mmCIF file of C-alpha atoms in Angstrom:
data_model
loop_
_atom_site.group_PDB
_atom_site.id
_atom_site.type_symbol
_atom_site.label_atom_id
_atom_site.label_comp_id
_atom_site.label_asym_id
_atom_site.label_seq_id
_atom_site.Cartn_x
_atom_site.Cartn_y
_atom_site.Cartn_z
ATOM 1 C CA MET K 1 -39.225 -42.487 9.880
ATOM 2 C CA ALA K 2 -42.610 -42.362 11.653
ATOM 3 C CA CYS K 3 -43.101 -39.772 14.378
ATOM 4 C CA LEU K 4 -43.589 -41.327 17.799
ATOM 5 C CA LYS K 5 -46.863 -40.588 19.569
ATOM 6 C CA LYS K 6 -46.484 -38.367 22.639
ATOM 7 C CA GLY K 7 -47.146 -40.210 25.887
ATOM 8 C CA LEU K 8 -49.451 -39.242 28.734
ATOM 9 C CA LEU K 9 -46.909 -37.458 30.919
ATOM 10 C CA GLU K 10 -45.466 -35.527 27.980
ATOM 11 C CA ARG K 11 -48.945 -34.378 26.980
ATOM 12 C CA LEU K 12 -49.771 -33.351 30.530
ATOM 13 C CA SER K 13 -46.549 -31.364 30.781
ATOM 14 C CA GLU K 14 -47.589 -29.439 27.678
ATOM 15 C CA GLY K 15 -51.216 -28.786 28.576
ATOM 16 C CA VAL K 16 -54.637 -30.377 28.868
ATOM 17 C CA VAL K 17 -55.544 -34.019 28.251
ATOM 18 C CA VAL K 18 -59.226 -34.682 27.598
ATOM 19 C CA GLY K 19 -60.419 -38.085 28.750
ATOM 20 C CA ASP K 20 -63.338 -40.066 27.403
ATOM 21 C CA GLY K 21 -66.656 -40.737 29.093
ATOM 22 C CA SER K 22 -69.172 -43.348 30.140
ATOM 23 C CA PHE K 23 -68.892 -46.861 28.773
ATOM 24 C CA ILE K 24 -70.653 -49.442 30.906
ATOM 25 C CA LEU K 25 -73.688 -47.264 31.656
ATOM 26 C CA THR K 26 -73.933 -46.024 28.084
ATOM 27 C CA MET K 27 -73.597 -49.528 26.663
ATOM 28 C CA GLU K 28 -76.397 -50.703 28.961
ATOM 29 C CA LYS K 29 -78.611 -47.845 27.767
ATOM 30 C CA ARG K 30 -77.868 -48.801 24.159
ATOM 31 C CA GLY K 31 -78.719 -52.447 24.782
ATOM 32 C CA TYR K 32 -75.249 -54.039 24.912
ATOM 33 C CA ALA K 33 -74.670 -54.585 28.643
ATOM 34 C CA THR K 34 -76.631 -55.908 31.610
ATOM 35 C CA ALA K 35 -77.598 -53.717 34.551
ATOM 36 C CA GLY K 36 -76.540 -55.239 37.835
ATOM 37 C CA ALA K 37 -73.704 -57.281 36.381
ATOM 38 C CA TRP K 38 -72.147 -54.217 34.689
ATOM 39 C CA THR K 39 -69.602 -56.321 32.793
ATOM 40 C CA PRO K 40 -68.006 -55.661 29.356
ATOM 41 C CA GLU K 41 -68.754 -58.874 27.463
ATOM 42 C CA ALA K 42 -69.897 -56.666 24.572
ATOM 43 C CA CYS K 43 -66.227 -56.477 23.544
ATOM 44 C CA ILE K 44 -66.691 -60.012 22.211
ATOM 45 C CA LEU K 45 -70.429 -60.207 21.638
ATOM 46 C CA HIS K 46 -70.969 -56.772 20.080
ATOM 47 C CA PRO K 47 -67.576 -55.372 19.011
ATOM 48 C CA ASP K 48 -69.076 -52.944 16.494
ATOM 49 C CA ALA K 49 -71.029 -51.240 19.283
ATOM 50 C CA VAL K 50 -67.878 -50.862 21.388
ATOM 51 C CA ARG K 51 -65.897 -49.633 18.406
ATOM 52 C CA GLN K 52 -68.572 -47.051 17.599
ATOM 53 C CA LEU K 53 -68.651 -45.590 21.109
ATOM 54 C CA HIS K 54 -64.857 -45.274 21.134
ATOM 55 C CA ARG K 55 -65.098 -43.497 17.785
ATOM 56 C CA GLU K 56 -67.722 -41.058 19.065
ATOM 57 C CA PHE K 57 -65.546 -40.089 22.022
ATOM 58 C CA LEU K 58 -62.558 -39.647 19.709
ATOM 59 C CA ARG K 59 -64.521 -37.533 17.240
ATOM 60 C CA ASN K 60 -65.748 -35.308 20.057
ATOM 61 C CA GLY K 61 -62.289 -34.517 21.353
ATOM 62 C CA ALA K 62 -61.048 -37.322 23.612
ATOM 63 C CA ASP K 63 -57.268 -37.680 23.797
ATOM 64 C CA VAL K 64 -57.591 -40.985 25.667
ATOM 65 C CA LEU K 65 -59.620 -44.124 24.986
ATOM 66 C CA GLN K 66 -60.003 -46.362 28.006
ATOM 67 C CA THR K 67 -60.279 -50.074 27.380
ATOM 68 C CA PHE K 68 -63.789 -51.331 28.041
ATOM 69 C CA THR K 69 -62.634 -53.651 30.819
ATOM 70 C CA PHE K 70 -64.593 -52.396 33.822
ATOM 71 C CA PHE K 71 -65.372 -55.164 36.350
ATOM 72 C CA CYS K 72 -63.778 -57.688 34.018
ATOM 73 C CA SER K 73 -62.795 -60.593 36.234
ATOM 74 C CA ASP K 74 -63.783 -64.245 36.012
ATOM 75 C CA GLU K 75 -65.422 -63.795 39.418
ATOM 76 C CA GLN K 76 -67.624 -60.949 38.190
ATOM 77 C CA LEU K 77 -68.400 -62.658 34.879
ATOM 78 C CA ALA K 78 -70.060 -65.482 36.772
ATOM 79 C CA HIS K 79 -73.052 -63.129 37.094
ATOM 80 C CA VAL K 80 -73.454 -62.673 33.335
ATOM 81 C CA SER K 81 -76.427 -64.431 31.778
ATOM 82 C CA ASP K 82 -77.977 -64.817 28.367
ATOM 83 C CA GLY K 83 -81.754 -64.872 28.225
ATOM 84 C CA ILE K 84 -83.040 -66.859 31.203
ATOM 85 C CA ASN K 85 -79.845 -67.557 33.168
ATOM 86 C CA ASN K 86 -78.010 -69.405 30.402
ATOM 87 C CA LYS K 87 -74.377 -68.704 31.303
ATOM 88 C CA ARG K 88 -72.058 -67.749 28.454
ATOM 89 C CA ASN K 89 -68.591 -69.234 28.187
ATOM 90 C CA LEU K 90 -66.670 -65.979 28.601
ATOM 91 C CA THR K 91 -63.295 -65.357 30.244
ATOM 92 C CA ALA K 92 -61.764 -62.184 31.590
ATOM 93 C CA ASP K 93 -58.607 -62.701 29.543
ATOM 94 C CA GLY K 94 -60.604 -63.067 26.331
ATOM 95 C CA ILE K 95 -62.669 -59.948 26.970
ATOM 96 C CA ASN K 96 -59.678 -57.869 28.066
ATOM 97 C CA ALA K 97 -57.719 -58.861 24.950
ATOM 98 C CA ALA K 98 -60.616 -57.921 22.689
ATOM 99 C CA ALA K 99 -61.094 -54.644 24.576
ATOM 100 C CA VAL K 100 -57.488 -53.580 24.032
ATOM 101 C CA ASP K 101 -57.640 -54.449 20.337
ATOM 102 C CA LEU K 102 -60.796 -52.388 19.849
ATOM 103 C CA ALA K 103 -59.444 -49.350 21.695
ATOM 104 C CA LYS K 104 -56.121 -49.467 19.847
ATOM 105 C CA GLU K 105 -57.841 -49.802 16.478
ATOM 106 C CA VAL K 106 -59.925 -46.661 16.979
ATOM 107 C CA ALA K 107 -57.152 -44.711 18.755
ATOM 108 C CA GLN K 108 -55.029 -44.975 15.618
ATOM 109 C CA GLU K 109 -57.673 -43.016 13.723
ATOM 110 C CA GLY K 110 -56.897 -39.886 15.727
ATOM 111 C CA GLY K 111 -53.621 -40.296 17.587
ATOM 112 C CA ALA K 112 -55.301 -40.990 20.926
ATOM 113 C CA LEU K 113 -53.690 -42.804 23.832
ATOM 114 C CA VAL K 114 -55.001 -46.165 25.041
ATOM 115 C CA ALA K 115 -55.449 -46.576 28.786
ATOM 116 C CA GLY K 116 -55.672 -50.059 30.242
ATOM 117 C CA SER K 117 -58.521 -49.742 32.744
ATOM 118 C CA VAL K 118 -57.956 -51.640 36.004
ATOM 119 C CA SER K 119 -60.881 -52.387 38.341
ATOM 120 C CA PRO K 120 -61.052 -53.214 42.052
ATOM 121 C CA VAL K 121 -61.639 -56.724 43.342
ATOM 122 C CA SER K 122 -64.768 -57.796 45.218
ATOM 123 C CA GLN K 123 -65.135 -57.389 48.963
ATOM 124 C CA VAL K 124 -64.753 -61.157 49.296
ATOM 125 C CA SER K 125 -61.455 -61.086 47.416
ATOM 126 C CA PHE K 126 -60.232 -58.080 49.397
ATOM 127 C CA GLY K 127 -60.811 -60.024 52.577
ATOM 128 C CA LYS K 128 -58.328 -62.650 51.381
ATOM 129 C CA GLY K 129 -55.422 -60.251 51.759
ATOM 130 C CA LYS K 130 -52.821 -58.309 49.831
ATOM 131 C CA LYS K 131 -51.170 -61.190 47.951
ATOM 132 C CA TYR K 132 -54.488 -62.555 46.713
ATOM 133 C CA CYS K 133 -55.578 -59.103 45.506
ATOM 134 C CA GLN K 134 -52.295 -58.315 43.798
ATOM 135 C CA ASP K 135 -52.363 -61.657 41.982
ATOM 136 C CA ALA K 136 -55.845 -60.728 40.748
ATOM 137 C CA PHE K 137 -54.555 -57.358 39.552
ATOM 138 C CA ARG K 138 -51.661 -59.055 37.763
ATOM 139 C CA GLN K 139 -54.144 -61.191 35.839
ATOM 140 C CA GLN K 140 -55.790 -58.006 34.537
ATOM 141 C CA LEU K 141 -52.409 -56.437 33.804
ATOM 142 C CA THR K 142 -50.959 -59.340 31.810
ATOM 143 C CA ILE K 143 -53.080 -58.538 28.749
ATOM 144 C CA PHE K 144 -52.340 -54.815 28.987
ATOM 145 C CA LYS K 145 -48.603 -55.480 29.175
ATOM 146 C CA ASP K 146 -48.575 -58.002 26.343
ATOM 147 C CA LYS K 147 -50.596 -55.754 24.029
ATOM 148 C CA GLY K 148 -48.745 -52.562 24.906
ATOM 149 C CA VAL K 149 -51.207 -50.004 26.231
ATOM 150 C CA ASP K 150 -49.901 -46.441 26.597
ATOM 151 C CA PHE K 151 -50.650 -46.160 30.308
ATOM 152 C CA LEU K 152 -52.693 -47.769 33.057
ATOM 153 C CA LEU K 153 -55.723 -46.258 34.759
ATOM 154 C CA GLY K 154 -57.159 -47.493 38.043
ATOM 155 C CA GLU K 155 -60.678 -46.341 38.794
ATOM 156 C CA PHE K 156 -63.584 -46.862 41.183
ATOM 157 C CA PHE K 157 -61.426 -47.860 44.152
ATOM 158 C CA ASN K 158 -63.175 -46.678 47.333
ATOM 159 C CA ASN K 159 -60.570 -48.065 49.751
ATOM 160 C CA VAL K 160 -57.141 -46.420 49.717
ATOM 161 C CA THR K 161 -55.428 -49.572 50.998
ATOM 162 C CA GLU K 162 -56.654 -51.520 47.979
ATOM 163 C CA ALA K 163 -55.643 -48.566 45.813
ATOM 164 C CA GLU K 164 -52.079 -48.810 47.131
ATOM 165 C CA TRP K 165 -51.987 -52.558 46.464
ATOM 166 C CA ALA K 166 -53.197 -51.998 42.914
ATOM 167 C CA ILE K 167 -50.733 -49.172 42.178
ATOM 168 C CA GLU K 168 -47.785 -51.181 43.514
ATOM 169 C CA THR K 169 -48.733 -53.915 41.048
ATOM 170 C CA MET K 170 -49.441 -51.569 38.147
ATOM 171 C CA VAL K 171 -46.032 -49.886 38.277
ATOM 172 C CA GLU K 172 -44.459 -53.278 37.559
ATOM 173 C CA VAL K 173 -45.717 -52.991 33.968
ATOM 174 C CA GLY K 174 -43.362 -50.090 33.274
ATOM 175 C CA VAL K 175 -45.833 -47.538 31.868
ATOM 176 C CA PRO K 176 -47.284 -44.438 33.583
ATOM 177 C CA VAL K 177 -49.994 -45.055 36.172
ATOM 178 C CA ALA K 178 -53.009 -42.799 36.664
ATOM 179 C CA PHE K 179 -55.306 -43.581 39.552
ATOM 180 C CA THR K 180 -58.697 -42.320 40.687
ATOM 181 C CA MET K 181 -61.022 -42.947 43.612
ATOM 182 C CA PRO K 182 -64.747 -42.081 43.964
ATOM 183 C CA LEU K 183 -64.195 -39.750 46.886
ATOM 184 C CA PRO K 184 -66.578 -37.312 48.547
ATOM 185 C CA PRO K 185 -64.922 -34.548 50.606
ATOM 186 C CA SER K 186 -65.341 -36.701 53.733
ATOM 187 C CA GLY K 187 -62.824 -39.286 52.475
ATOM 188 C CA ASP K 188 -62.778 -42.949 51.477
ATOM 189 C CA ILE K 189 -65.131 -45.680 52.641
ATOM 190 C CA LEU K 190 -63.138 -46.120 55.870
ATOM 191 C CA GLY K 191 -62.900 -42.404 56.585
ATOM 192 C CA VAL K 192 -59.331 -41.807 55.383
ATOM 193 C CA SER K 193 -59.131 -38.143 54.358
ATOM 194 C CA VAL K 194 -59.081 -37.129 50.709
ATOM 195 C CA ALA K 195 -55.711 -35.448 51.199
ATOM 196 C CA GLU K 196 -54.189 -38.588 52.702
ATOM 197 C CA CYS K 197 -55.639 -40.728 49.915
ATOM 198 C CA ALA K 198 -53.965 -38.514 47.323
ATOM 199 C CA VAL K 199 -50.619 -38.608 49.120
ATOM 200 C CA ARG K 200 -50.723 -42.376 49.572
ATOM 201 C CA MET K 201 -51.613 -42.964 45.910
ATOM 202 C CA ALA K 202 -48.752 -40.743 44.784
ATOM 203 C CA LYS K 203 -46.255 -42.377 47.142
ATOM 204 C CA ALA K 204 -47.339 -45.814 45.912
ATOM 205 C CA GLY K 205 -46.231 -44.819 42.413
ATOM 206 C CA ALA K 206 -49.097 -43.068 40.621
ATOM 207 C CA SER K 207 -47.997 -40.170 38.401
ATOM 208 C CA VAL K 208 -51.579 -38.891 38.110
ATOM 209 C CA VAL K 209 -54.159 -39.020 40.910
ATOM 210 C CA GLY K 210 -57.727 -37.880 41.134
ATOM 211 C CA VAL K 211 -61.437 -38.512 41.529
ATOM 212 C CA ASN K 212 -63.881 -40.470 39.390
ATOM 213 C CA CYS K 213 -67.553 -41.461 39.303
ATOM 214 C CA ILE K 214 -70.253 -41.694 42.022
ATOM 215 C CA TYR K 215 -70.331 -37.915 42.651
ATOM 216 C CA ASP K 216 -71.177 -35.023 40.360
ATOM 217 C CA PRO K 217 -68.725 -32.361 39.181
ATOM 218 C CA ALA K 218 -69.418 -29.914 42.019
ATOM 219 C CA ILE K 219 -68.707 -32.491 44.715
ATOM 220 C CA SER K 220 -65.780 -34.004 42.804
ATOM 221 C CA LEU K 221 -64.092 -30.626 42.405
ATOM 222 C CA LYS K 222 -64.364 -29.993 46.110
ATOM 223 C CA SER K 223 -62.537 -33.300 46.678
ATOM 224 C CA ILE K 224 -59.941 -32.356 44.063
ATOM 225 C CA ALA K 225 -59.244 -29.116 45.929
ATOM 226 C CA LEU K 226 -58.538 -31.152 49.071
ATOM 227 C CA MET K 227 -56.284 -33.494 47.093
ATOM 228 C CA LYS K 228 -54.341 -30.577 45.680
ATOM 229 C CA LYS K 229 -53.794 -29.084 49.114
ATOM 230 C CA GLY K 230 -52.676 -32.420 50.559
ATOM 231 C CA LEU K 231 -50.179 -33.047 47.770
ATOM 232 C CA GLU K 232 -48.755 -29.535 48.060
ATOM 233 C CA GLU K 233 -48.328 -29.845 51.812
ATOM 234 C CA ALA K 234 -46.553 -33.184 51.310
ATOM 235 C CA GLY K 235 -44.231 -31.632 48.721
ATOM 236 C CA LEU K 236 -45.391 -34.005 45.980
ATOM 237 C CA GLU K 237 -45.579 -32.927 42.335
ATOM 238 C CA THR K 238 -48.320 -35.097 40.897
ATOM 239 C CA TYR K 239 -50.762 -34.372 38.088
ATOM 240 C CA LEU K 240 -54.455 -34.158 38.974
ATOM 241 C CA MET K 241 -57.322 -35.713 37.048
ATOM 242 C CA VAL K 242 -61.091 -35.690 37.430
ATOM 243 C CA GLN K 243 -63.757 -37.817 35.745
ATOM 244 C CA PRO K 244 -67.014 -37.237 37.642
ATOM 245 C CA LEU K 245 -70.497 -38.616 37.225
ATOM 246 C CA GLY K 246 -72.621 -37.153 34.434
ATOM 247 C CA TYR K 247 -75.547 -36.452 36.746
ATOM 248 C CA HIS K 248 -76.369 -34.046 39.569
ATOM 249 C CA THR K 249 -76.251 -36.495 42.404
ATOM 250 C CA GLN K 250 -77.522 -34.900 45.568
ATOM 251 C CA ASP K 251 -79.764 -32.277 46.974
ATOM 252 C CA PRO K 252 -78.086 -30.081 49.606
ATOM 253 C CA GLY K 253 -78.496 -31.343 53.112
ATOM 254 C CA ILE K 254 -80.003 -34.740 52.298
ATOM 255 C CA GLU K 255 -77.362 -37.137 53.566
ATOM 256 C CA LYS K 256 -78.814 -40.357 52.163
ATOM 257 C CA TYR K 257 -78.612 -38.927 48.650
ATOM 258 C CA ARG K 258 -74.860 -38.418 48.752
ATOM 259 C CA THR K 259 -74.123 -41.104 46.146
ATOM 260 C CA TYR K 260 -75.749 -42.013 42.879
ATOM 261 C CA ALA K 261 -76.514 -45.547 44.031
ATOM 262 C CA ALA K 262 -78.540 -44.200 46.971
ATOM 263 C CA LEU K 263 -80.811 -42.141 44.737
ATOM 264 C CA PRO K 264 -84.251 -43.726 44.288
ATOM 265 C CA SER K 265 -83.939 -43.015 40.553
ATOM 266 C CA TRP K 266 -80.700 -44.979 40.102
ATOM 267 C CA PRO K 267 -80.105 -46.450 37.528
ATOM 268 C CA PHE K 268 -83.187 -46.352 35.295
ATOM 269 C CA ALA K 269 -84.641 -42.886 35.904
ATOM 270 C CA MET K 270 -81.592 -40.622 36.088
ATOM 271 C CA GLU K 271 -82.256 -38.611 32.943
ATOM 272 C CA PRO K 272 -83.843 -35.619 34.754
ATOM 273 C CA ARG K 273 -80.560 -35.215 36.633
ATOM 274 C CA ALA K 274 -78.308 -35.422 33.571
ATOM 275 C CA LEU K 275 -75.709 -32.688 33.085
ATOM 276 C CA THR K 276 -76.284 -30.317 30.208
ATOM 277 C CA ARG K 277 -73.453 -29.331 27.906
ATOM 278 C CA ILE K 278 -73.445 -25.946 29.610
ATOM 279 C CA ASP K 279 -72.929 -27.624 32.968
ATOM 280 C CA VAL K 280 -69.952 -29.426 31.475
ATOM 281 C CA HIS K 281 -68.476 -26.246 30.000
ATOM 282 C CA ARG K 282 -68.564 -24.739 33.492
ATOM 283 C CA PHE K 283 -67.131 -27.897 35.039
ATOM 284 C CA ALA K 284 -64.245 -28.006 32.549
ATOM 285 C CA ARG K 285 -63.352 -24.368 33.186
ATOM 286 C CA GLU K 286 -63.473 -24.737 36.970
ATOM 287 C CA ALA K 287 -61.405 -27.924 36.834
ATOM 288 C CA TYR K 288 -58.780 -26.254 34.654
ATOM 289 C CA GLU K 289 -58.584 -23.167 36.872
ATOM 290 C CA LEU K 290 -58.191 -25.449 39.891
ATOM 291 C CA GLY K 291 -55.098 -26.925 38.253
ATOM 292 C CA VAL K 292 -56.521 -30.180 36.903
ATOM 293 C CA ARG K 293 -54.950 -31.158 33.601
ATOM 294 C CA TYR K 294 -56.610 -34.521 32.876
ATOM 295 C CA ILE K 295 -60.329 -33.822 32.503
ATOM 296 C CA GLY K 296 -62.933 -36.343 31.397
ATOM 297 C CA GLY K 297 -66.066 -38.045 32.620
ATOM 298 C CA CYS K 298 -67.406 -41.287 34.022
ATOM 299 C CA CYS K 299 -70.888 -42.873 34.124
ATOM 300 C CA GLY K 300 -73.416 -40.653 32.384
ATOM 301 C CA PHE K 301 -70.827 -38.644 30.423
ATOM 302 C CA GLU K 302 -71.932 -39.036 26.812
ATOM 303 C CA PRO K 303 -69.860 -38.078 23.733
ATOM 304 C CA HIS K 304 -71.518 -34.653 23.558
ATOM 305 C CA HIS K 305 -70.317 -33.970 27.108
ATOM 306 C CA ILE K 306 -66.743 -34.722 26.067
ATOM 307 C CA LYS K 307 -67.269 -32.356 23.156
ATOM 308 C CA ALA K 308 -68.216 -29.641 25.653
ATOM 309 C CA ILE K 309 -64.934 -30.153 27.549
ATOM 310 C CA ALA K 310 -62.934 -30.001 24.332
ATOM 311 C CA GLU K 311 -64.747 -26.886 23.126
ATOM 312 C CA GLU K 312 -64.409 -25.082 26.454
ATOM 313 C CA LEU K 313 -60.658 -25.734 26.516
ATOM 314 C CA ALA K 314 -60.097 -25.282 22.785
ATOM 315 C CA GLU K 315 -57.882 -22.228 23.278
ATOM 316 C CA GLU K 316 -55.693 -23.997 25.827
ATOM 317 C CA ARG K 317 -55.439 -27.083 23.598
ATOM 318 C CA GLY K 318 -54.954 -25.108 20.394
ATOM 319 C CA ARG K 319 -57.770 -26.876 18.563
ATOM 320 C CA LEU K 320 -61.449 -27.709 18.491
ATOM 321 C CA PRO K 321 -62.658 -31.315 18.434
ATOM 322 C CA PRO K 322 -63.172 -32.810 14.950
ATOM 323 C CA SER K 323 -66.964 -32.672 15.388
ATOM 324 C CA ALA K 324 -67.135 -28.943 16.185
ATOM 325 C CA PRO K 325 -67.852 -26.255 13.589
ATOM 326 C CA VAL K 326 -65.508 -23.287 13.373
ATOM 327 C CA GLY K 327 -66.031 -21.058 16.390
ATOM 328 C CA GLY K 328 -67.884 -23.648 18.457
ATOM 329 C CA SER K 329 -71.161 -25.548 18.328
ATOM 330 C CA TRP K 330 -73.333 -22.503 19.086
ATOM 331 C CA LYS K 331 -72.086 -20.798 15.900
ATOM 332 C CA SER K 332 -73.761 -23.452 13.758
ATOM 333 C CA LEU K 333 -77.177 -22.279 14.968
ATOM 334 C CA GLY K 334 -76.783 -19.428 12.493
ATOM 335 C CA LEU K 335 -77.502 -21.979 9.773
ATOM 336 C CA SER K 336 -81.035 -22.435 11.065
ATOM 337 C CA HIS K 337 -83.995 -20.916 9.211
ATOM 338 C CA ILE K 338 -85.675 -20.284 12.567
ATOM 339 C CA LYS K 339 -85.165 -16.589 13.269
ATOM 340 C CA TYR K 340 -85.048 -16.691 17.062
ATOM 341 C CA CYS K 341 -82.057 -19.053 16.907
ATOM 342 C CA SER K 342 -79.874 -16.147 15.835
ATOM 343 C CA LYS K 343 -79.623 -14.773 19.370
ATOM 344 C CA LYS K 344 -78.212 -18.124 20.465
ATOM 345 C CA THR K 345 -75.170 -18.008 18.193
ATOM 346 C CA ASN K 346 -72.922 -16.465 20.832
ATOM 347 C CA TRP K 347 -71.481 -18.067 23.947
ATOM 348 C CA GLU K 348 -72.783 -15.311 26.225
ATOM 349 C CA TYR K 349 -76.341 -16.550 25.718
ATOM 350 C CA TRP K 350 -75.454 -20.064 26.840
ATOM 351 C CA GLU K 351 -73.092 -18.925 29.573
ATOM 352 C CA ASN K 352 -75.888 -16.950 31.233
ATOM 353 C CA LEU K 353 -78.534 -19.631 30.774
ATOM 354 C CA LYS K 354 -79.780 -21.398 33.890
ATOM 355 C CA PRO K 355 -81.318 -24.665 32.700
ATOM 356 C CA THR K 356 -83.138 -27.086 34.940
ATOM 357 C CA THR K 357 -80.528 -29.067 36.853
ATOM 358 C CA GLY K 358 -82.424 -31.725 38.783
ATOM 359 C CA ARG K 359 -81.311 -30.240 42.084
ATOM 360 C CA GLU K 360 -82.487 -27.383 44.268
ATOM 361 C CA LEU K 361 -79.408 -25.215 43.709
ATOM 362 C CA ASP K 362 -77.339 -24.792 40.584
ATOM 363 C CA ALA K 363 -74.305 -27.084 40.830
ATOM 364 C CA PHE K 364 -71.747 -24.409 40.082
ATOM 365 C CA THR K 365 -72.938 -21.431 42.121
ATOM 366 C CA GLU K 366 -71.175 -22.861 45.157
ATOM 367 C CA PHE K 367 -69.549 -26.011 46.432
ATOM 368 C CA MET K 368 -71.627 -28.320 48.555
ATOM 369 C CA PRO K 369 -71.745 -27.285 52.235
ATOM 370 C CA ASP K 370 -69.500 -29.085 54.681
ATOM 371 C CA ASP K 371 -70.938 -31.903 56.782
#
């Protein structure tokens, strides 16, 4: 008799779950998505590219593969074009179905969980009220329910009211719900505090709550600390997760640079701000020590960043990622014929390194100052 795969909550109760990383941004950089539209039609048009990125995250230590369904609604797909504005005949249901099949296919290669990724509606749709929004969420959820994903993940919701509406709908599917918002320490887009957002998400039915995207690890961890405090004060036992942006997103004290979208370099000149693997090692350790047990990345988090999380937490997880040599990636530098590489074969060298970060201060020497 086949052994049943452990679910999300069981894995979290036992230790760390490593998430995956960037999909829509990475697919655009690789030539399989369109900037501006940011839609996942590649699931149908370029399935091998989607399959390969899933496989790279899995090989580098991801325990979860999210379906590539970000912004997948018929409303959003209306913006997709081929060549010079020749609209393709694509539907959200068709893309979502293909996305689940691709994620499940690759997940079976390494025992990973498949998360059905649920996206927010547009501002126009939100203005039409709760029933309209929840019907839109149910359209996304139908495919996930029919195809049997392991859990549901809401992400990129910047309004806690919409988050509550989505969670209330997601729990109807009968699988665990994880939910994240792109929150700075100041709160959601309407000024609701981070602590209150966390409490409201948990009370709506989410078993895992946290922060994703828009802000870098340093800012995201500050928000997570506020979430943790709010949940504790409310007497709620809810797992925490964090999947931040893979870039250093602001310079201290420059208000207009608080989000990635406000940066002049977004989205085509962000490389100088990209996190190094060492940054991600530090992020993973700080997140773990803060009590976060679901740790991954969002836009800008490449497979090698996920590898850094998995290597940093190898002792806690009881294993290295499949791609890592024995002892960790730095050990393999001993294979080099270049003599000065030998001093780099220990973690202390990398731990003490201070690489260029794209910001005035190192991201992990201190949290960002309060407003």
